[in-house]
């Protein structure tokens, strides 16, 4: 509260008249831009409030729960008393400046528009045009347009360098933002960048596929999923964790025949080397249990067909190698136990391999009884799984 003239405080000040002052201020906040109001009707008055208004306009103090007042009369009375030039000035002297609500909102909208204009990357700009994207930006910036402008500028700089080819997240952060930890998990800019790339993946999926990922929220997803999103953008995060287990995959036709021994491919190798696997028009068998791949290696050795093991839900390295195999012309056939987690695994396979002429149709192709479900998507991916009893 701003200290004002003692007489003014006796007329309108004090806690007893705080509610009345607030209501009067709201009328000016919502009134004409020039602040000129001729008459006001104030309702729900208590005796103290009624007495204060009656004293200002020279009316009898007989109590009434509502009163219509002529603002110009009050302005004149305050001016004659020498305490304020107007009712508005009196209110501002006691409780601070009155901000016109419509004007303030217009100015705030302009500041937000300017902040969003820093998002020049096409996918980023599109992301901020939807309510969820704009809402995320406001939460991350604590509803401060100046902070939002800085976040948009920084995220835009990062997004323009994506996709990369096996760059580490720390390198990307240091090179664009001057801080190797600026894109760590939970950082505001990282959250924006991940959200944009997650939306890119969602836009490339069908509605049926997206329903399988309704709970995939950047603020709640785990580290493996975040690693996977960064990997899709060509960025390495903990790139040696959970390498992809495979058997009898050759990088090109000139390579010596497979040894029949299982091997691992790290995310670092897959993104930086981008190997062209020799699988064109060949079946590649995908399983979730590493013991199955080990048995195949023991029984068939180099004569076994190419295999990849997801070791449960595919992580970043597994998703990348499967994507590379499809790009190289391979046909994936997946086998796993029939249980609820299988739906998540199949959805992950379908999603990371989605392309307009292939796997984007897969989720809609469920057929067969409950003990045998086949998911197909043209010639690019097919997944079959059986109950343990079959």
Short mmCIF file of C-alpha atoms in Angstrom, two decimals:
data_model
loop_
_atom_site.label_atom_id
_atom_site.label_comp_id
_atom_site.label_asym_id
_atom_site.label_seq_id
_atom_site.Cartn_x
_atom_site.Cartn_y
_atom_site.Cartn_z
CA UNK A 1 0.00 0.00 0.00
CA UNK A 2 1.27 3.45 -0.88
CA UNK A 3 1.22 5.93 1.98
CA UNK A 4 -1.13 8.80 1.10
CA UNK A 5 -2.65 11.88 2.66
CA UNK A 6 -3.95 11.21 6.17
CA UNK A 7 -7.37 12.63 5.32
CA UNK A 8 -7.63 10.35 2.26
CA UNK A 9 -6.79 7.35 4.35
CA UNK A 10 -9.50 8.29 6.82
CA UNK A 11 -12.00 8.60 3.95
CA UNK A 12 -11.20 5.44 1.95
CA UNK A 13 -8.26 3.69 3.59
CA UNK A 14 -7.99 0.88 6.07
CA UNK A 15 -8.78 -2.82 5.97
CA UNK A 16 -12.48 -2.24 6.60
CA UNK A 17 -12.84 -0.61 3.16
CA UNK A 18 -10.40 -2.88 1.27
CA UNK A 19 -13.22 -4.82 -0.42
CA UNK A 20 -14.93 -1.60 -1.52
CA UNK A 21 -11.68 -0.24 -2.97
CA UNK A 22 -11.08 -3.49 -4.81
CA UNK A 23 -14.53 -3.36 -6.43
CA UNK A 24 -14.07 0.27 -7.41
CA UNK A 25 -10.65 -0.51 -8.90
CA UNK A 26 -12.14 -3.39 -10.92
CA UNK A 27 -14.65 -0.99 -12.51
CA UNK A 28 -11.79 1.20 -13.72
CA UNK A 29 -9.76 -1.83 -14.84
CA UNK A 30 -12.66 -3.07 -16.98
CA UNK A 31 -13.95 0.33 -18.07
CA UNK A 32 -13.12 2.48 -21.09
CA UNK A 33 -9.49 2.80 -22.13
CA UNK A 34 -9.48 6.52 -21.31
CA UNK A 35 -10.58 5.73 -17.74
CA UNK A 36 -13.64 7.98 -17.89
CA UNK A 37 -16.61 6.49 -16.05
CA UNK A 38 -19.73 8.53 -15.39
CA UNK A 39 -21.77 6.38 -13.01
CA UNK A 40 -21.30 3.24 -10.97
CA UNK A 41 -23.69 0.99 -9.07
CA UNK A 42 -22.04 -0.76 -6.14
CA UNK A 43 -23.94 -3.67 -4.56
CA UNK A 44 -23.50 -5.84 -1.47
CA UNK A 45 -22.38 -2.91 0.65
CA UNK A 46 -21.88 -3.27 4.36
CA UNK A 47 -22.53 -0.36 6.75
CA UNK A 48 -18.94 0.90 6.79
CA UNK A 49 -18.76 0.87 2.99
CA UNK A 50 -22.12 2.60 2.61
CA UNK A 51 -21.13 5.26 5.14
CA UNK A 52 -17.83 5.96 3.32
CA UNK A 53 -19.53 6.42 -0.07
CA UNK A 54 -22.35 8.50 1.41
CA UNK A 55 -19.79 10.77 3.03
CA UNK A 56 -17.98 11.29 -0.28
CA UNK A 57 -21.10 12.31 -2.21
CA UNK A 58 -22.86 14.11 0.65
CA UNK A 59 -25.83 11.75 0.96
CA UNK A 60 -27.65 10.89 4.18
CA UNK A 61 -26.00 7.98 5.98
CA UNK A 62 -29.25 5.92 5.98
CA UNK A 63 -28.06 2.39 5.20
CA UNK A 64 -28.76 0.70 1.88
CA UNK A 65 -27.16 -2.46 0.47
CA UNK A 66 -26.50 -0.85 -2.92
CA UNK A 67 -25.80 2.63 -4.17
CA UNK A 68 -25.49 4.36 -7.52
CA UNK A 69 -22.81 7.00 -7.49
CA UNK A 70 -21.91 9.83 -9.85
CA UNK A 71 -18.15 9.53 -10.33
CA UNK A 72 -17.81 13.18 -11.36
CA UNK A 73 -19.47 14.25 -8.09
CA UNK A 74 -16.95 12.23 -6.09
CA UNK A 75 -14.10 13.59 -8.22
CA UNK A 76 -15.23 17.13 -7.46
CA UNK A 77 -15.64 16.44 -3.73
CA UNK A 78 -12.17 14.93 -3.45
CA UNK A 79 -10.67 17.80 -5.42
CA UNK A 80 -12.38 20.45 -3.21
CA UNK A 81 -11.09 18.68 -0.12
CA UNK A 82 -7.59 18.79 -1.59
CA UNK A 83 -6.92 15.06 -1.07
CA UNK A 84 -7.00 13.88 -4.72
CA UNK A 85 -7.98 15.14 -8.14
CA UNK A 86 -10.28 12.17 -8.80
CA UNK A 87 -11.60 8.93 -7.41
CA UNK A 88 -9.17 6.99 -9.62
CA UNK A 89 -6.20 8.98 -8.31
CA UNK A 90 -7.40 8.40 -4.74
CA UNK A 91 -7.58 4.64 -5.29
CA UNK A 92 -4.12 4.60 -6.88
CA UNK A 93 -2.67 6.65 -4.02
CA UNK A 94 -3.87 4.07 -1.52
CA UNK A 95 -3.36 0.74 -3.34
CA UNK A 96 -1.10 1.47 -6.32
CA UNK A 97 -1.58 1.94 -10.08
CA UNK A 98 -4.75 0.74 -11.79
CA UNK A 99 -3.95 -1.26 -14.92
CA UNK A 100 -6.58 -1.34 -17.64
CA UNK A 101 -7.30 -5.05 -18.13
CA UNK A 102 -7.97 -5.05 -21.87
CA UNK A 103 -4.93 -2.92 -22.62
CA UNK A 104 -2.74 -5.07 -20.39
CA UNK A 105 -3.99 -8.23 -22.08
CA UNK A 106 -3.31 -6.77 -25.52
CA UNK A 107 0.22 -5.84 -24.48
CA UNK A 108 0.77 -9.30 -22.96
CA UNK A 109 -0.48 -11.00 -26.14
CA UNK A 110 1.95 -8.90 -28.16
CA UNK A 111 4.82 -9.96 -25.90
CA UNK A 112 3.89 -13.62 -26.29
CA UNK A 113 3.64 -13.24 -30.07
CA UNK A 114 7.11 -11.75 -30.10
CA UNK A 115 8.43 -14.59 -27.93
CA UNK A 116 6.96 -17.25 -30.23
CA UNK A 117 8.37 -15.46 -33.28
CA UNK A 118 11.82 -16.69 -32.21
CA UNK A 119 10.66 -20.21 -33.14
CA UNK A 120 11.53 -20.11 -36.83
CA UNK A 121 12.12 -23.86 -37.20
CA UNK A 122 9.08 -25.23 -39.06
CA UNK A 123 8.35 -28.11 -36.69
CA UNK A 124 8.89 -25.91 -33.63
CA UNK A 125 6.64 -23.15 -34.94
CA UNK A 126 3.93 -25.71 -35.72
CA UNK A 127 4.29 -27.23 -32.25
CA UNK A 128 3.72 -23.86 -30.56
CA UNK A 129 0.53 -23.25 -32.56
CA UNK A 130 -1.35 -26.02 -30.74
CA UNK A 131 -2.64 -25.49 -27.18
CA UNK A 132 -0.48 -28.24 -25.68
CA UNK A 133 2.70 -26.75 -27.17
CA UNK A 134 1.90 -23.19 -26.10
CA UNK A 135 0.91 -24.47 -22.66
CA UNK A 136 4.21 -26.31 -22.25
CA UNK A 137 6.15 -23.17 -23.16
CA UNK A 138 4.19 -21.13 -20.60
CA UNK A 139 4.82 -23.69 -17.87
CA UNK A 140 8.53 -23.88 -18.62
CA UNK A 141 8.83 -20.09 -18.66
CA UNK A 142 6.69 -19.61 -15.56
CA UNK A 143 4.35 -17.51 -17.77
CA UNK A 144 7.06 -14.92 -18.39
CA UNK A 145 7.19 -13.88 -22.09
CA UNK A 146 10.78 -12.68 -21.75
CA UNK A 147 11.90 -16.06 -20.43
CA UNK A 148 9.81 -17.75 -23.15
CA UNK A 149 11.57 -15.69 -25.83
CA UNK A 150 14.96 -16.86 -24.56
CA UNK A 151 13.83 -20.51 -24.43
CA UNK A 152 12.38 -20.31 -27.95
CA UNK A 153 15.57 -18.79 -29.33
CA UNK A 154 17.74 -21.46 -27.68
CA UNK A 155 15.51 -24.38 -28.64
CA UNK A 156 15.30 -23.08 -32.21
CA UNK A 157 19.10 -23.00 -32.43
CA UNK A 158 19.30 -26.62 -31.24
CA UNK A 159 16.53 -27.88 -33.53
CA UNK A 160 18.18 -26.40 -36.62
CA UNK A 161 21.15 -28.75 -36.07
CA UNK A 162 18.94 -31.85 -35.96
CA UNK A 163 19.00 -34.54 -37.09
CA UNK A 164 22.68 -34.97 -36.40
CA UNK A 165 24.87 -38.00 -37.06
CA UNK A 166 25.98 -39.48 -33.79
CA UNK A 167 26.82 -36.26 -31.94
CA UNK A 168 26.75 -36.53 -28.16
CA UNK A 169 24.16 -34.53 -26.25
CA UNK A 170 26.88 -32.77 -24.27
CA UNK A 171 28.61 -31.67 -27.51
CA UNK A 172 25.34 -30.36 -28.91
CA UNK A 173 24.60 -28.45 -25.70
CA UNK A 174 28.08 -26.94 -25.45
CA UNK A 175 28.17 -25.95 -29.11
CA UNK A 176 24.74 -24.30 -29.20
CA UNK A 177 24.13 -23.10 -25.66
CA UNK A 178 27.61 -22.79 -24.20
CA UNK A 179 26.92 -25.29 -21.41
CA UNK A 180 27.49 -29.04 -21.74
CA UNK A 181 24.65 -29.71 -19.29
CA UNK A 182 22.09 -27.33 -20.82
CA UNK A 183 20.27 -30.22 -22.52
CA UNK A 184 20.33 -32.63 -19.60
CA UNK A 185 17.13 -34.34 -18.58
CA UNK A 186 14.71 -31.86 -17.01
CA UNK A 187 16.26 -28.74 -18.52
CA UNK A 188 13.68 -26.43 -20.11
CA UNK A 189 15.31 -26.22 -23.55
CA UNK A 190 15.77 -30.00 -23.64
CA UNK A 191 12.10 -30.49 -22.76
CA UNK A 192 11.05 -28.28 -25.67
CA UNK A 193 13.37 -29.99 -28.15
CA UNK A 194 12.23 -33.47 -27.06
CA UNK A 195 8.57 -32.42 -27.23
CA UNK A 196 9.01 -31.23 -30.83
CA UNK A 197 10.70 -34.47 -31.86
CA UNK A 198 8.07 -36.53 -30.05
CA UNK A 199 5.37 -34.65 -31.96
CA UNK A 200 7.21 -35.37 -35.22
CA UNK A 201 6.96 -39.08 -34.44
CA UNK A 202 3.30 -38.73 -33.49
CA UNK A 203 2.52 -36.89 -36.73
CA UNK A 204 4.05 -39.75 -38.70
CA UNK A 205 1.85 -42.35 -36.99
CA UNK A 206 -1.75 -43.22 -37.60
CA UNK A 207 -4.48 -42.42 -35.08
CA UNK A 208 -4.60 -46.08 -34.01
CA UNK A 209 -0.88 -46.10 -33.33
CA UNK A 210 -1.05 -42.84 -31.39
CA UNK A 211 -3.69 -44.29 -29.08
CA UNK A 212 -1.10 -46.81 -27.96
CA UNK A 213 1.11 -43.88 -26.88
CA UNK A 214 -1.45 -41.64 -25.18
CA UNK A 215 0.47 -41.69 -21.90
CA UNK A 216 3.78 -40.81 -23.57
CA UNK A 217 4.30 -37.42 -21.92
CA UNK A 218 7.72 -35.77 -21.89
CA UNK A 219 7.32 -34.82 -18.23
CA UNK A 220 6.63 -38.40 -17.18
CA UNK A 221 8.58 -40.68 -19.50
CA UNK A 222 11.66 -42.59 -18.45
CA UNK A 223 15.29 -42.25 -19.39
CA UNK A 224 15.17 -45.06 -21.98
CA UNK A 225 12.39 -43.33 -23.88
CA UNK A 226 14.24 -40.02 -23.75
CA UNK A 227 17.38 -41.73 -25.06
CA UNK A 228 15.28 -43.11 -27.89
CA UNK A 229 13.89 -39.69 -28.85
CA UNK A 230 17.38 -38.20 -28.84
CA UNK A 231 18.58 -41.15 -30.92
CA UNK A 232 15.91 -40.49 -33.54
CA UNK A 233 17.38 -37.00 -33.75
CA UNK A 234 20.86 -38.49 -34.20
CA UNK A 235 22.03 -37.50 -30.72
CA UNK A 236 23.86 -39.86 -28.38
CA UNK A 237 22.88 -40.11 -24.72
CA UNK A 238 24.66 -42.76 -22.66
CA UNK A 239 25.43 -44.34 -26.02
CA UNK A 240 27.10 -47.49 -24.72
CA UNK A 241 24.14 -48.59 -22.59
CA UNK A 242 21.88 -51.43 -23.80
CA UNK A 243 23.59 -52.23 -27.12
CA UNK A 244 21.63 -54.19 -29.74
CA UNK A 245 22.21 -57.95 -29.71
CA UNK A 246 22.25 -59.58 -33.16
CA UNK A 247 23.30 -62.72 -35.01
CA UNK A 248 24.56 -63.15 -38.58
CA UNK A 249 24.08 -59.58 -39.78
CA UNK A 250 26.63 -58.49 -42.38
CA UNK A 251 27.25 -54.85 -43.18
CA UNK A 252 27.64 -55.37 -46.94
CA UNK A 253 27.82 -58.18 -49.45
CA UNK A 254 31.62 -58.02 -49.64
CA UNK A 255 32.03 -58.80 -45.96
CA UNK A 256 33.27 -62.23 -44.95
CA UNK A 257 30.50 -64.68 -43.98
CA UNK A 258 29.10 -64.46 -40.46
CA UNK A 259 30.83 -66.43 -37.78
CA UNK A 260 27.60 -67.62 -36.24
CA UNK A 261 28.46 -65.92 -32.97
CA UNK A 262 26.21 -63.29 -31.33
CA UNK A 263 27.44 -59.70 -31.48
CA UNK A 264 26.49 -56.33 -30.04
CA UNK A 265 26.12 -52.98 -31.80
CA UNK A 266 26.18 -49.88 -29.61
CA UNK A 267 24.04 -46.83 -30.28
CA UNK A 268 27.28 -44.92 -30.80
CA UNK A 269 28.34 -47.28 -33.62
CA UNK A 270 24.91 -47.40 -35.24
CA UNK A 271 24.44 -43.62 -35.43
CA UNK A 272 27.99 -42.68 -36.30
CA UNK A 273 28.63 -45.45 -38.85
CA UNK A 274 25.09 -45.74 -40.22
CA UNK A 275 25.93 -49.19 -41.60
CA UNK A 276 24.18 -50.48 -44.72
CA UNK A 277 23.16 -53.97 -43.68
CA UNK A 278 23.19 -56.73 -46.29
CA UNK A 279 19.57 -57.81 -45.81
CA UNK A 280 17.79 -56.70 -48.98
CA UNK A 281 14.76 -58.96 -49.61
CA UNK A 282 15.79 -61.18 -46.71
CA UNK A 283 13.87 -62.10 -43.58
CA UNK A 284 15.30 -60.86 -40.30
CA UNK A 285 13.90 -62.60 -37.24
CA UNK A 286 13.29 -60.46 -34.18
CA UNK A 287 12.88 -61.94 -30.71
CA UNK A 288 12.61 -60.47 -27.22
CA UNK A 289 14.48 -63.16 -25.27
CA UNK A 290 18.30 -63.28 -25.61
CA UNK A 291 18.25 -66.96 -24.66
CA UNK A 292 16.40 -67.70 -27.89
CA UNK A 293 19.13 -66.03 -29.94
CA UNK A 294 21.80 -67.91 -27.98
CA UNK A 295 20.08 -71.25 -28.67
CA UNK A 296 19.84 -70.40 -32.38
CA UNK A 297 23.56 -69.60 -32.43
CA UNK A 298 24.39 -72.91 -30.69
CA UNK A 299 22.13 -75.03 -32.90
CA UNK A 300 22.58 -73.35 -36.31
CA UNK A 301 25.67 -71.15 -36.05
CA UNK A 302 26.53 -69.44 -39.33
CA UNK A 303 23.63 -71.23 -41.06
CA UNK A 304 21.06 -69.35 -38.95
CA UNK A 305 19.03 -66.60 -40.59
CA UNK A 306 19.79 -63.02 -39.43
CA UNK A 307 18.38 -62.31 -35.98
CA UNK A 308 18.00 -59.30 -33.68
CA UNK A 309 17.02 -59.44 -30.01
CA UNK A 310 15.09 -56.55 -28.42
CA UNK A 311 15.70 -57.87 -24.86
CA UNK A 312 12.20 -56.82 -23.88
CA UNK A 313 10.92 -53.41 -24.89
CA UNK A 314 13.25 -52.03 -27.59
CA UNK A 315 15.57 -49.30 -26.33
CA UNK A 316 17.32 -46.70 -28.49
CA UNK A 317 19.96 -49.01 -30.01
CA UNK A 318 17.39 -51.72 -30.80
CA UNK A 319 15.04 -49.23 -32.45
CA UNK A 320 17.83 -47.73 -34.53
CA UNK A 321 19.16 -51.06 -35.82
CA UNK A 322 15.65 -52.24 -36.72
CA UNK A 323 15.03 -48.99 -38.57
CA UNK A 324 18.30 -49.42 -40.44
CA UNK A 325 17.40 -52.99 -41.40
CA UNK A 326 14.08 -51.90 -42.88
CA UNK A 327 15.79 -49.05 -44.74
CA UNK A 328 18.23 -51.60 -46.15
CA UNK A 329 15.31 -53.63 -47.54
CA UNK A 330 14.97 -56.32 -44.89
CA UNK A 331 11.68 -57.91 -43.84
CA UNK A 332 11.19 -58.16 -40.09
CA UNK A 333 9.35 -61.04 -38.47
CA UNK A 334 8.77 -60.74 -34.76
CA UNK A 335 8.00 -63.50 -32.28
CA UNK A 336 7.19 -63.11 -28.60
CA UNK A 337 5.06 -64.54 -25.78
CA UNK A 338 1.41 -63.54 -25.80
CA UNK A 339 0.97 -61.19 -22.84
CA UNK A 340 0.11 -57.52 -22.28
CA UNK A 341 3.71 -56.24 -22.64
CA UNK A 342 3.72 -57.67 -26.18
CA UNK A 343 1.37 -54.92 -27.30
CA UNK A 344 3.83 -52.26 -26.19
CA UNK A 345 6.72 -54.05 -27.93
CA UNK A 346 4.81 -54.42 -31.20
CA UNK A 347 3.62 -50.83 -31.01
CA UNK A 348 7.22 -49.72 -30.52
CA UNK A 349 8.35 -51.74 -33.54
CA UNK A 350 5.55 -50.40 -35.70
CA UNK A 351 6.10 -46.83 -34.56
CA UNK A 352 9.85 -46.56 -35.09
CA UNK A 353 9.56 -48.24 -38.49
CA UNK A 354 6.54 -46.23 -39.64
CA UNK A 355 6.65 -45.01 -43.23
CA UNK A 356 3.82 -43.86 -45.51
CA UNK A 357 3.76 -47.01 -47.67
CA UNK A 358 4.36 -49.58 -44.95
CA UNK A 359 4.21 -50.00 -41.18
CA UNK A 360 1.91 -47.04 -40.59
CA UNK A 361 -0.93 -49.48 -41.33
CA UNK A 362 0.21 -52.16 -38.95
CA UNK A 363 -1.87 -51.48 -35.84
CA UNK A 364 -5.08 -51.68 -37.82
CA UNK A 365 -4.27 -55.16 -39.13
CA UNK A 366 -4.88 -57.27 -35.99
CA UNK A 367 -6.55 -60.54 -37.03
CA UNK A 368 -7.05 -63.99 -35.64
CA UNK A 369 -8.13 -65.48 -32.28
CA UNK A 370 -6.65 -64.41 -28.97
CA UNK A 371 -4.00 -67.15 -28.97
CA UNK A 372 -2.54 -66.07 -32.30
CA UNK A 373 -2.28 -62.47 -33.44
CA UNK A 374 -0.64 -61.38 -36.64
CA UNK A 375 0.32 -57.76 -37.26
CA UNK A 376 1.34 -56.94 -40.79
CA UNK A 377 2.27 -53.87 -42.75
CA UNK A 378 2.80 -54.57 -46.39
CA UNK A 379 6.18 -56.05 -47.20
CA UNK A 380 8.11 -54.05 -44.61
CA UNK A 381 7.30 -55.53 -41.23
CA UNK A 382 5.32 -58.46 -39.93
CA UNK A 383 4.96 -59.49 -36.34
CA UNK A 384 3.56 -62.76 -35.05
CA UNK A 385 3.24 -63.86 -31.47
CA UNK A 386 1.71 -66.94 -29.86
CA UNK A 387 0.54 -67.89 -26.42
CA UNK A 388 3.00 -69.84 -24.34
CA UNK A 389 0.69 -72.84 -24.62
CA UNK A 390 0.72 -72.87 -28.41
#
